[in-house]
XYZ file of C-alpha atoms in Angstrom:
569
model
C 1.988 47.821 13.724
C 4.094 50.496 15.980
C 2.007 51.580 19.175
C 0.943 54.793 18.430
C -0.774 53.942 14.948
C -2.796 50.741 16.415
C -5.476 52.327 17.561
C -6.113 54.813 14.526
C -9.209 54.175 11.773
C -7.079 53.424 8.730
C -10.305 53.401 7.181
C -10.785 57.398 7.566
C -11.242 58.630 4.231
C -8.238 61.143 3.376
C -7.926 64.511 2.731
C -5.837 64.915 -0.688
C -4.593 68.267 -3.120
C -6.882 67.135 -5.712
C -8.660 69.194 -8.105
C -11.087 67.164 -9.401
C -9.870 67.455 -12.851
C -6.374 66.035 -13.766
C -5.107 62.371 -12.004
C -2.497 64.449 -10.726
C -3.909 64.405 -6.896
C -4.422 60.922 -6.443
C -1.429 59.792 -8.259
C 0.481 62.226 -5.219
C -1.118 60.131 -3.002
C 0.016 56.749 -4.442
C 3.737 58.161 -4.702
C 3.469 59.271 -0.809
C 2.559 55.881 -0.212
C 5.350 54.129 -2.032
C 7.810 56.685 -0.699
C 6.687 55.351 2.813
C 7.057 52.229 1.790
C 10.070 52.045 0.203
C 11.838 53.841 3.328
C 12.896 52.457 6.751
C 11.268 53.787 9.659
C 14.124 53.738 11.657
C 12.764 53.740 15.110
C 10.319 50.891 13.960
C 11.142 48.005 17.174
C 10.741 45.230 14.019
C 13.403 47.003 12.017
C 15.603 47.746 15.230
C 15.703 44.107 15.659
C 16.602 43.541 12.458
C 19.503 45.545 12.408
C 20.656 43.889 16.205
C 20.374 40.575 14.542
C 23.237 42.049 11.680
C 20.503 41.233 8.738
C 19.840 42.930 6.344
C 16.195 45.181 5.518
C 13.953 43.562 2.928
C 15.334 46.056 0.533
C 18.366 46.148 1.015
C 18.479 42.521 0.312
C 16.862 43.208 -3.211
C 19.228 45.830 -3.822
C 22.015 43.479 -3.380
C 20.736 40.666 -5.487
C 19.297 42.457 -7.982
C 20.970 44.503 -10.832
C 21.208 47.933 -10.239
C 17.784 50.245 -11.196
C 16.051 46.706 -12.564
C 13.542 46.223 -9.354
C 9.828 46.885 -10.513
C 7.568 45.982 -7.368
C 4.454 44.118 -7.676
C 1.962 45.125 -4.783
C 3.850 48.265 -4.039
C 1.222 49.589 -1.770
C 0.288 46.367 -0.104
C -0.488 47.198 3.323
C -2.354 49.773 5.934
C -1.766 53.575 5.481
C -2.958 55.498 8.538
C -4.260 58.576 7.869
C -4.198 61.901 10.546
C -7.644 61.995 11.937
C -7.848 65.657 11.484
C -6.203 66.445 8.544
C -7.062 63.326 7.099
C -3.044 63.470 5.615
C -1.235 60.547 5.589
C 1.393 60.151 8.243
C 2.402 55.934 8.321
C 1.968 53.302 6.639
C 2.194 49.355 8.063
C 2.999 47.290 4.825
C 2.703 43.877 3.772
C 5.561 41.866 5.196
C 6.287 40.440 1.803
C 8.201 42.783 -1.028
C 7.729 41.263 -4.364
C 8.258 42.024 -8.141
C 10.665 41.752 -11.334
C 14.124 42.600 -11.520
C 16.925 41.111 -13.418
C 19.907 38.950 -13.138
C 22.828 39.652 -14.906
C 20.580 41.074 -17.525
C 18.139 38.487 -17.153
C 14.346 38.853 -16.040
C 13.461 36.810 -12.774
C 10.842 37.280 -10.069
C 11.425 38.052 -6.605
C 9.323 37.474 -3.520
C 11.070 38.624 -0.093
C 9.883 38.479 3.353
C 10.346 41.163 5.960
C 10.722 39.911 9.219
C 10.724 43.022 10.767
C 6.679 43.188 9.964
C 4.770 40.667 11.927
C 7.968 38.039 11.592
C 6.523 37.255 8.186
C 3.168 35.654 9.513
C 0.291 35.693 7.388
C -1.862 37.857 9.775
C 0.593 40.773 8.543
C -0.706 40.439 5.191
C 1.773 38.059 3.166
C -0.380 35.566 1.854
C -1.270 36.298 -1.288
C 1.459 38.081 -3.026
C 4.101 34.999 -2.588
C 1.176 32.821 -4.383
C 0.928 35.282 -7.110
C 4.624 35.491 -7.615
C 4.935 31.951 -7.809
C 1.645 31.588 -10.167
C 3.188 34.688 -12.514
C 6.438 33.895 -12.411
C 5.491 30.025 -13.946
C 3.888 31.871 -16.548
C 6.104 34.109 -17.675
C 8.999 31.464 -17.552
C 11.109 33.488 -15.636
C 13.055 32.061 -12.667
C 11.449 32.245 -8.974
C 14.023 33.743 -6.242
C 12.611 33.474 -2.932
C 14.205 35.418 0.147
C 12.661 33.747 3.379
C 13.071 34.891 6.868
C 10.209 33.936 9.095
C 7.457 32.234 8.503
C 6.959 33.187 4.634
C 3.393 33.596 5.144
C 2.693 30.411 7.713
C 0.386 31.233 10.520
C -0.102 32.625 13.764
C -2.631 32.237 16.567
C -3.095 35.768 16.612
C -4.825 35.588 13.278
C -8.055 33.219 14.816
C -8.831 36.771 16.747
C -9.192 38.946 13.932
C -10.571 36.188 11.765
C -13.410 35.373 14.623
C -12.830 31.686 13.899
C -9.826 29.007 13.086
C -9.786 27.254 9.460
C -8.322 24.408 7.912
C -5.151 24.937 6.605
C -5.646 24.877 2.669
C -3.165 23.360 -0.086
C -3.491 26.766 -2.475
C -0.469 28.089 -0.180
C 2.059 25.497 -1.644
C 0.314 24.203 -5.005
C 1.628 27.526 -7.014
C 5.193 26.278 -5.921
C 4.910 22.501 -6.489
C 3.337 23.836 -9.792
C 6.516 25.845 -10.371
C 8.640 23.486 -10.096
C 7.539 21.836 -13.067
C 8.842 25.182 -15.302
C 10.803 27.276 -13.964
C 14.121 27.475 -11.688
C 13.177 27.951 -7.873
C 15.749 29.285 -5.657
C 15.310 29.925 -1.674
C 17.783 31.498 0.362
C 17.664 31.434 4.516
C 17.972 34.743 5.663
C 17.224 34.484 9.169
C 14.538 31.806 10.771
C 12.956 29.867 7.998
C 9.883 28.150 10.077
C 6.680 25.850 9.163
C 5.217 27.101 6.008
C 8.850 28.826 4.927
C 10.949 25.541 5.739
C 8.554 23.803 3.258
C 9.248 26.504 0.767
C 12.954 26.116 1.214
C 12.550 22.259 0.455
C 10.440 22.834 -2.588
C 13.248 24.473 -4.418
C 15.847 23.094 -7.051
C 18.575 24.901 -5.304
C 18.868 26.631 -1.879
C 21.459 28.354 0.520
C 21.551 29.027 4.270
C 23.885 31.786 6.074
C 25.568 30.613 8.692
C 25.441 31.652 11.784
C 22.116 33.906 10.672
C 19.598 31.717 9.015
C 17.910 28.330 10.697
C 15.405 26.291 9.837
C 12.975 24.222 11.443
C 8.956 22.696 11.173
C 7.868 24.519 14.742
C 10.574 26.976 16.249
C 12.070 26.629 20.126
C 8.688 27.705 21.961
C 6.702 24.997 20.228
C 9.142 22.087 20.175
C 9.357 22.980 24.164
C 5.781 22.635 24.528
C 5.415 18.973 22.811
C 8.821 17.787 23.194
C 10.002 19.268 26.517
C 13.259 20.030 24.502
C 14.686 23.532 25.187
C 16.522 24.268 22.093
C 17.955 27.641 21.011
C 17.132 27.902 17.680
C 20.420 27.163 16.174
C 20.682 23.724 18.184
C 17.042 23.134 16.673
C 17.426 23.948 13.304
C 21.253 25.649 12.691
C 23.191 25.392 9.268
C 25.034 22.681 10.580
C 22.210 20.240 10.615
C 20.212 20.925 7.856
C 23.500 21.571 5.509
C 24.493 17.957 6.442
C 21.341 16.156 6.120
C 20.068 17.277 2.217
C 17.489 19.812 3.520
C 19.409 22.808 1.906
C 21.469 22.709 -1.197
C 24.936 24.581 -0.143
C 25.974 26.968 2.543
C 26.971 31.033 2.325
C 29.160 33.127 4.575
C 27.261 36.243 4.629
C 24.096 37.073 2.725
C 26.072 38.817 -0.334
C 27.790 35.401 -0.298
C 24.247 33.990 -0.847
C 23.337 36.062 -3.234
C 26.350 35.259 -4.941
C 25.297 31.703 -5.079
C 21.946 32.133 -6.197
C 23.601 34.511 -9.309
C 25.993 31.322 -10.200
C 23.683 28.851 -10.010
C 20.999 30.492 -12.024
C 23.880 31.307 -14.640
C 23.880 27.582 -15.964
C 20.143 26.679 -16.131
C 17.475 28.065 -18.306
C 15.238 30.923 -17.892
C 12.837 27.754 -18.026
C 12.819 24.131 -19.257
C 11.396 25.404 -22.634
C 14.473 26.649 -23.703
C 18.175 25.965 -23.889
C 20.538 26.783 -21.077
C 22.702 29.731 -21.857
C 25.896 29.988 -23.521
C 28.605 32.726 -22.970
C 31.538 32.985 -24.590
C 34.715 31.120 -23.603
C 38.662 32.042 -23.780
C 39.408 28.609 -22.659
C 40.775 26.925 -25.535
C 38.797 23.754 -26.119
C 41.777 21.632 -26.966
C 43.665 22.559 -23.766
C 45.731 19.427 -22.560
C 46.222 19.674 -18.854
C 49.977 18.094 -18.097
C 48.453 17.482 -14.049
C 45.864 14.932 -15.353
C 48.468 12.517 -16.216
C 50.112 11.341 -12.937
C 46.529 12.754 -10.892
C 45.253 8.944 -10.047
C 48.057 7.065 -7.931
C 49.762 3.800 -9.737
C 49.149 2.336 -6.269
C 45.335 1.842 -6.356
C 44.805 2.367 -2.717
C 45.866 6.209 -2.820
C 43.289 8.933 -3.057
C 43.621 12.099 -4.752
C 41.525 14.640 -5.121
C 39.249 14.469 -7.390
C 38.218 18.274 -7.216
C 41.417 18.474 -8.797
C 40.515 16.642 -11.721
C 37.184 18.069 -12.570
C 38.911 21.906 -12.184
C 41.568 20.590 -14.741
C 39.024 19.402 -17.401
C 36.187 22.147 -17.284
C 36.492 25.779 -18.291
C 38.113 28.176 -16.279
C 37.029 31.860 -16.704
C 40.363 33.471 -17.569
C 42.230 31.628 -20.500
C 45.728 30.434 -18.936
C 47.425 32.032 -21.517
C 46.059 35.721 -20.595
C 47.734 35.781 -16.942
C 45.728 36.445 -13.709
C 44.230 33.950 -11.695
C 42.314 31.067 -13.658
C 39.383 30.859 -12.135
C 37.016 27.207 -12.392
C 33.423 27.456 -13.902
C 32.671 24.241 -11.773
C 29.989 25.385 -8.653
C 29.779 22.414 -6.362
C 26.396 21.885 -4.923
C 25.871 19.731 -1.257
C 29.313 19.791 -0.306
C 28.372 19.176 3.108
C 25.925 15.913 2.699
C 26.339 12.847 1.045
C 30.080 13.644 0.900
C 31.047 10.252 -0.585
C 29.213 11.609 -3.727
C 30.922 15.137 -5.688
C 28.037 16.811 -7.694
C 28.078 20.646 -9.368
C 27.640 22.764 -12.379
C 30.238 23.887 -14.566
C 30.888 24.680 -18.403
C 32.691 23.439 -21.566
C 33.510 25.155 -23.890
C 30.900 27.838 -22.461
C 28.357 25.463 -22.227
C 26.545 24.630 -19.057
C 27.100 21.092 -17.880
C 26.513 18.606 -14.926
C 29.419 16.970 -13.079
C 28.946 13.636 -11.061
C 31.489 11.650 -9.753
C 32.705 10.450 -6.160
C 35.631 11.519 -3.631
C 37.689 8.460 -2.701
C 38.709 10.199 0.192
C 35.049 9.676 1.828
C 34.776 6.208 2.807
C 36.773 5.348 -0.005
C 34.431 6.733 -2.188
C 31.488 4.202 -1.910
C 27.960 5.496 -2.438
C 26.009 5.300 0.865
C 22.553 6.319 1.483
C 22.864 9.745 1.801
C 24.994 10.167 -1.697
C 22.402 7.935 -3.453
C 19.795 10.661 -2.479
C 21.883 13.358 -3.735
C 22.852 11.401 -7.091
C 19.453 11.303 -7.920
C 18.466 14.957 -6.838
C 21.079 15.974 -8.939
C 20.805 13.885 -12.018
C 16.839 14.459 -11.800
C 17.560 18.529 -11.835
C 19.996 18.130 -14.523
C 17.683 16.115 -16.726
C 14.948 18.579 -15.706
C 16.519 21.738 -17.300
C 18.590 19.657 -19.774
C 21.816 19.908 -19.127
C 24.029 16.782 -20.139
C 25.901 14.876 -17.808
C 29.797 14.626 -17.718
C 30.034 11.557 -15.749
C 33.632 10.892 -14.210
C 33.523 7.560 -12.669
C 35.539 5.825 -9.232
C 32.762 3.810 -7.711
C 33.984 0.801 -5.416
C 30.592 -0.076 -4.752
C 27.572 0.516 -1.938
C 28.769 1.082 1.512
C 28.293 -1.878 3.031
C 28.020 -3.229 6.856
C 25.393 -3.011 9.731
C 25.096 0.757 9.385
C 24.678 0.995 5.738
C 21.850 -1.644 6.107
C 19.914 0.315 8.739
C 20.193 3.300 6.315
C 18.446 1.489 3.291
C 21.507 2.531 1.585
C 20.488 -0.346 -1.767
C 16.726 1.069 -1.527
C 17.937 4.664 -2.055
C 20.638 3.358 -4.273
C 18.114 1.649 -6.250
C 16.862 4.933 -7.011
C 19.435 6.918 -7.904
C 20.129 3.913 -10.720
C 16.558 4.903 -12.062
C 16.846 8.422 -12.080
C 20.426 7.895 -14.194
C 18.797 5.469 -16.324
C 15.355 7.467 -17.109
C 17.382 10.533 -17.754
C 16.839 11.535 -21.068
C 20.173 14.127 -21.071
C 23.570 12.447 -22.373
C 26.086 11.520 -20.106
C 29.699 11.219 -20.927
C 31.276 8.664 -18.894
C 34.924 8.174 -18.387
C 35.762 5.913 -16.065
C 39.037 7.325 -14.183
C 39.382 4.313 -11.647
C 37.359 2.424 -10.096
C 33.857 0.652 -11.568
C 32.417 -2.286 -9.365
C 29.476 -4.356 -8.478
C 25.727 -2.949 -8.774
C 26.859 0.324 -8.008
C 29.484 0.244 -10.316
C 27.383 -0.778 -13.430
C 24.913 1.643 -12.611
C 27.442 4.889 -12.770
C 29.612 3.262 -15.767
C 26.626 2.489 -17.682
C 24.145 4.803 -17.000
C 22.940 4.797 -20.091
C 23.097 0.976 -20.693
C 25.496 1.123 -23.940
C 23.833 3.942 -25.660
C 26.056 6.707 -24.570
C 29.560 7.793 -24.826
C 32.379 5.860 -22.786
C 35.447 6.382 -22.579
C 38.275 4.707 -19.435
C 41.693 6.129 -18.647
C 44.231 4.009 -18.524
C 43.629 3.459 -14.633
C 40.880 1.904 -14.979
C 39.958 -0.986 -12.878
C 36.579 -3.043 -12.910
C 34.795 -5.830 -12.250
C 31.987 -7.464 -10.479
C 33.876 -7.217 -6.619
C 37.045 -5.242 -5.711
C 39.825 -7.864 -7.029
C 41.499 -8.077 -3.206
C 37.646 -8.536 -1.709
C 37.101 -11.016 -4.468
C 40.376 -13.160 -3.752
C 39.087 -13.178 -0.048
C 35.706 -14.868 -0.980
C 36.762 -16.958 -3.941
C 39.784 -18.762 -2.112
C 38.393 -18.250 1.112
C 39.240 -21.969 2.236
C 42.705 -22.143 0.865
C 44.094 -19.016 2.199
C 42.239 -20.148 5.725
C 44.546 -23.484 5.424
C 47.506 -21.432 4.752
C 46.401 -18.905 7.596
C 46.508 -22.102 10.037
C 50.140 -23.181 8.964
C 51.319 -19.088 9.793
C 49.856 -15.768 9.206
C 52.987 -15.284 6.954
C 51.819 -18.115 4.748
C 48.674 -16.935 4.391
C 49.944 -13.433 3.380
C 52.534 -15.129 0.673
C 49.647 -16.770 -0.531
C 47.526 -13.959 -1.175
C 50.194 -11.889 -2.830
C 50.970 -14.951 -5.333
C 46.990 -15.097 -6.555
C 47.089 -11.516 -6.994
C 49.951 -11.630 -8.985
C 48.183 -14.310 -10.811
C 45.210 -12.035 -11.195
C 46.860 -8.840 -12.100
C 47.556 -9.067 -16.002
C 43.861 -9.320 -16.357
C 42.793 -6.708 -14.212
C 44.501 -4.495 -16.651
C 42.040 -2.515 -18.949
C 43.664 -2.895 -21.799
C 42.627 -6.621 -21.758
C 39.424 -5.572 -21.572
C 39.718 -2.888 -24.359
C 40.826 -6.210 -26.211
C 37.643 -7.765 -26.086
C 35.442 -4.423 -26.913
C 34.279 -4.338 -22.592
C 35.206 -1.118 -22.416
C 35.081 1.147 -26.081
C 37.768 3.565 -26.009
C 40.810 3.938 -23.322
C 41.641 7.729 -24.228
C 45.439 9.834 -22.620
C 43.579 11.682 -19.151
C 45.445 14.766 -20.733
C 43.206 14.235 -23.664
C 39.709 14.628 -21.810
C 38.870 18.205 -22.417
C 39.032 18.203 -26.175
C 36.975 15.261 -26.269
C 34.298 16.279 -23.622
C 34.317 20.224 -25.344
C 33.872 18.274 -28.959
C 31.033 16.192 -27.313
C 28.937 19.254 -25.744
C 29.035 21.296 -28.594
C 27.601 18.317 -30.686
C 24.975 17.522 -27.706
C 24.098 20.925 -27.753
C 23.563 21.384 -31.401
C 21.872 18.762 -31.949
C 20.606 16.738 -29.144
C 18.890 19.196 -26.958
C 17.397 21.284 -29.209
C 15.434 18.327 -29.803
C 14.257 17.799 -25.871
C 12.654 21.233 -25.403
C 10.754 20.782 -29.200
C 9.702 17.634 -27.177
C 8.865 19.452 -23.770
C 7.176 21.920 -25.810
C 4.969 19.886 -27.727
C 3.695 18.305 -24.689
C 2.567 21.471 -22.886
C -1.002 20.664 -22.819
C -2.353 23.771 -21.001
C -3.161 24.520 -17.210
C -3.514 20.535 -16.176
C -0.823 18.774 -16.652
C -1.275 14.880 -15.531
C 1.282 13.018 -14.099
C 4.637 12.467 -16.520
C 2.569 13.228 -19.249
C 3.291 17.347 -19.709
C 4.397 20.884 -18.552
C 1.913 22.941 -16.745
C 2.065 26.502 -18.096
């Protein structure tokens, strides 16, 4: 509250222009409220820092998200007016630091609730509280999606509420449950305007997708002052809790430039999911021919196994792009890559076929050679569990060497989380369909070529190469004692040696011996892979998940939902 309104009695009744007749007066005084509201006060020290920090106001923020004209607050006069003692005329107002209500998303309805750190730094002793929980609640209701702007605390507390209280309390569960709950229905997006502590770091986990802005936005449990007090570590609050860290460890989703760059991200990723899991995810019309053969996809894996390429490459040649090559300009990919910076070994995004929203999963051989550690077996399953979530089916490109092994990738639990990214692809109940570009071995390798254990669609180019260990790995083990009695004659015998068995093995590492014997169903031309995968999705989408949300549907058994067993309204 600025100094020289602190000490005033808000509670003073007012003096208003009303004639006791018509709603006219006291509709005058709601609209001077909002109009206070609604406008900076300029010389305000919260909004001064604000500006010094180069963020954004609370409304200018919704202004730039939002469509233009579609905001319609919820709480609009949320806060403290303070009233002239002698006049009894309103001359301030001290509002809730939360801004919350409907607005819309390239024509879409979704609910907004927005912190303004320039009020209290979004503690709940300036009044937050409640209107975040009622968002959440509503917005699950009306199965819209949930955008959350957080900068602050988002409602967490402050010792400087036990003084006006008169007491402390326990902290109580009804300040998260509403968006646990929402989880369950809706899409939940968070983006980290500025610092995202305690109760708003939780709020930023609890999301299907979120975004930080670097060199603005941090995130941490207990900011610099706290951590110094139990810790003893002095910490700026980018060295606690800067994009850097938390964009490399799985906390946040992806990373923005600016907070229109954010904003930007929140508007593509809500374009391929659902307004909610009760319905379909939406489809917009596509220029890119379906039966587009891309000449690159051809020579794009290496005859010499042990190249990389990049596989970005591949998935931008297959999905749509949002200007039809044939129309000039710059073709432009549909595919939206979410956790670039985590679990790198591991490629996961959004894109569409045929304008149909899809999930992409595959690996980047140029991480580690491409093998899923522990950190990409968390993100597998994230992503496979949000895709199955909001029913979007799975195209499933497949180079997987195997588990990173060695001393480090055993103190990481790298086959416990591994273990459970191969349930969350085998209890999905989307479609995936695999192709299997390169590589397909051990555990690891079953569980990404097989994810659906030989009920779904798969498909190999001809550079395949599979089996139950990498075929050089393999000769190492399996004539282990020979090529050690070689190795003791000269290290040049040992090396002919090893060359001659994999001469002997190569003719049946080919996958056309395996196509022989019906191991692998169909090897299909790379160029070949978008008509197939745009004739698959339309297919999956007329008549496979139409079929999931009648079933999602039909199991919405009011406001308790138990465990695996429903939706909670």
């Amino acid at each position: 509250m600025p100094d020289d309104v602190k000490d005033q009695d808000a509670s003073k009744k007012p003096i208003v222009d009303d004639d006791g007749k018509s709603w006219e007066g006291p509709l005058r005084q709601l609209r001077s409220q909002q109009q206070l509201v609604r406008s900076p006060n300029t010389k305000d020290r919260g909004y001064v820092r604000q500006k010094a920090n180069n963020k954004l106001w609370v409304r200018e923020r919704l202004d730039a998200l939002l469509d233009q004209n579609s905001f319609t607050e919820v709480g609009s006069i949320t806060g403290q007016p303070v009233f002239d003692e002698k006049t009894g005329k309103l001359v301030s107002f001290v509002p809730a630091n939360s801004v919350t209500g409907w607005g819309k998303l390239d024509g879409r309805k979704v609910f907004v609730t927005a912190d303004d750190f320039s009020v209290r730094g979004g503690h709940a002793d300036g009044g937050i509280m409640n209107k975040p929980i009622y968002g959440e609640s509503v917005a699950r209701r009306a199965r819209v999606p949930l955008i959350r702007l957080l900068d602050g605390s988002s409602g967490g507390g402050s010792v400087a509420l036990y003084l006006s209280m008169g007491s402390t309390y326990i902290p109580q569960m009804n300040i998260l449950s509403n968006s646990i709950e929402a989880l369950s229905v809706i899409p939940v997006v968070s983006a980290l305007l500025g610092p995202v502590v305690g109760l708003a770091a939780a709020k930023a986990a609890i999301s299907h997708f979120s975004v930080m802005v670097k060199d603005l936005s941090q995130l941490f449990a207990a900011g610099p002052p706290v951590v110094k007090q139990a810790t003893f570590e002095d910490l700026s609050k980018s060295d606690l809790g800067g994009w850097d860290i938390h964009a490399t460890n799985g906390t946040v989703d992806n990373v923005a430039s600016s907070e229109s760059d954010a904003f930007q991200q929140i508007r593509a990723f809500l374009s391929y999911l659902p307004s909610s899991v009760f319905s379909l995810p939406p489809v917009l019309p596509c220029k890119d021919p379906a039966d587009r053969r891309d000449e690159e996809l051809l020579d794009i894996i290496p005859r010499r196994r042990s190249r990389p390429y990049d596989i970005r490459k591949v998935v931008n040649a297959i999905v749509d792009v949002d200007v039809a090559p044939d129309e000039g300009g710059d073709a432009v990919s549909t595919f939206f890559e979410i956790g670039a910076y985590w679990g790198r070994s591991i490629v996961t995004g959004l894109a569409r076929m045929s304008g149909r929203p899809i999930g992409v999963l595959t690996s980047d051989c140029k991480v580690n050679g491409g093998a899923i550690d522990a950190m990409g077996s968390q993100k597998t399953a994230k992503f496979v569990n949000l895709c199955n979530h909001f029913g979007l089916p799975i195209l499933n490109l497949v180079d997987q060497p195997g588990f990173a092994i060695g001393s480090q990738a055993e103190r990481m639990a790298t086959i416990r989380h591994g273990a459970a990214a191969m349930v969350a692809m085998y209890n999905a109940s989307v479609p995936f369909y695999t192709i299997i570009i390169r590589r397909a071995f051990g555990v690891a390798g079953c569980a990404f070529a097989d994810p659906e254990n030989g009920k779904g669609i798969r498909v190999a180019w001809p550079s395949g190469d599979w089996g139950s260990l990498p075929l050089e790995g393999g000769i190492e083990a399996a004539y282990k004692r020979q090529l050690d009695l070689a190795g003791s004659e000269s290290p040049e015998a040992r090396e002919k040696l090893m060359a001659e068995l994999l001469d002997k093995f190569e003719d049946v590492r080919s996958p056309q011996k395996t196509a022989n014997k019906f191991g692998i169903e169909e090897i299909i031309d790379p160029r070949d892979t978008r008509p197939l995968v745009c004739e698959w999705v339309e297919h999956v989408y007329e008549t496979v998940l139409p079929q999931l949300v009648t079933y999602k549907q039909a199991t919405v058994i009011g406001d308790s939902v138990p465990p695996g067993r429903g939706y909670k309204l």
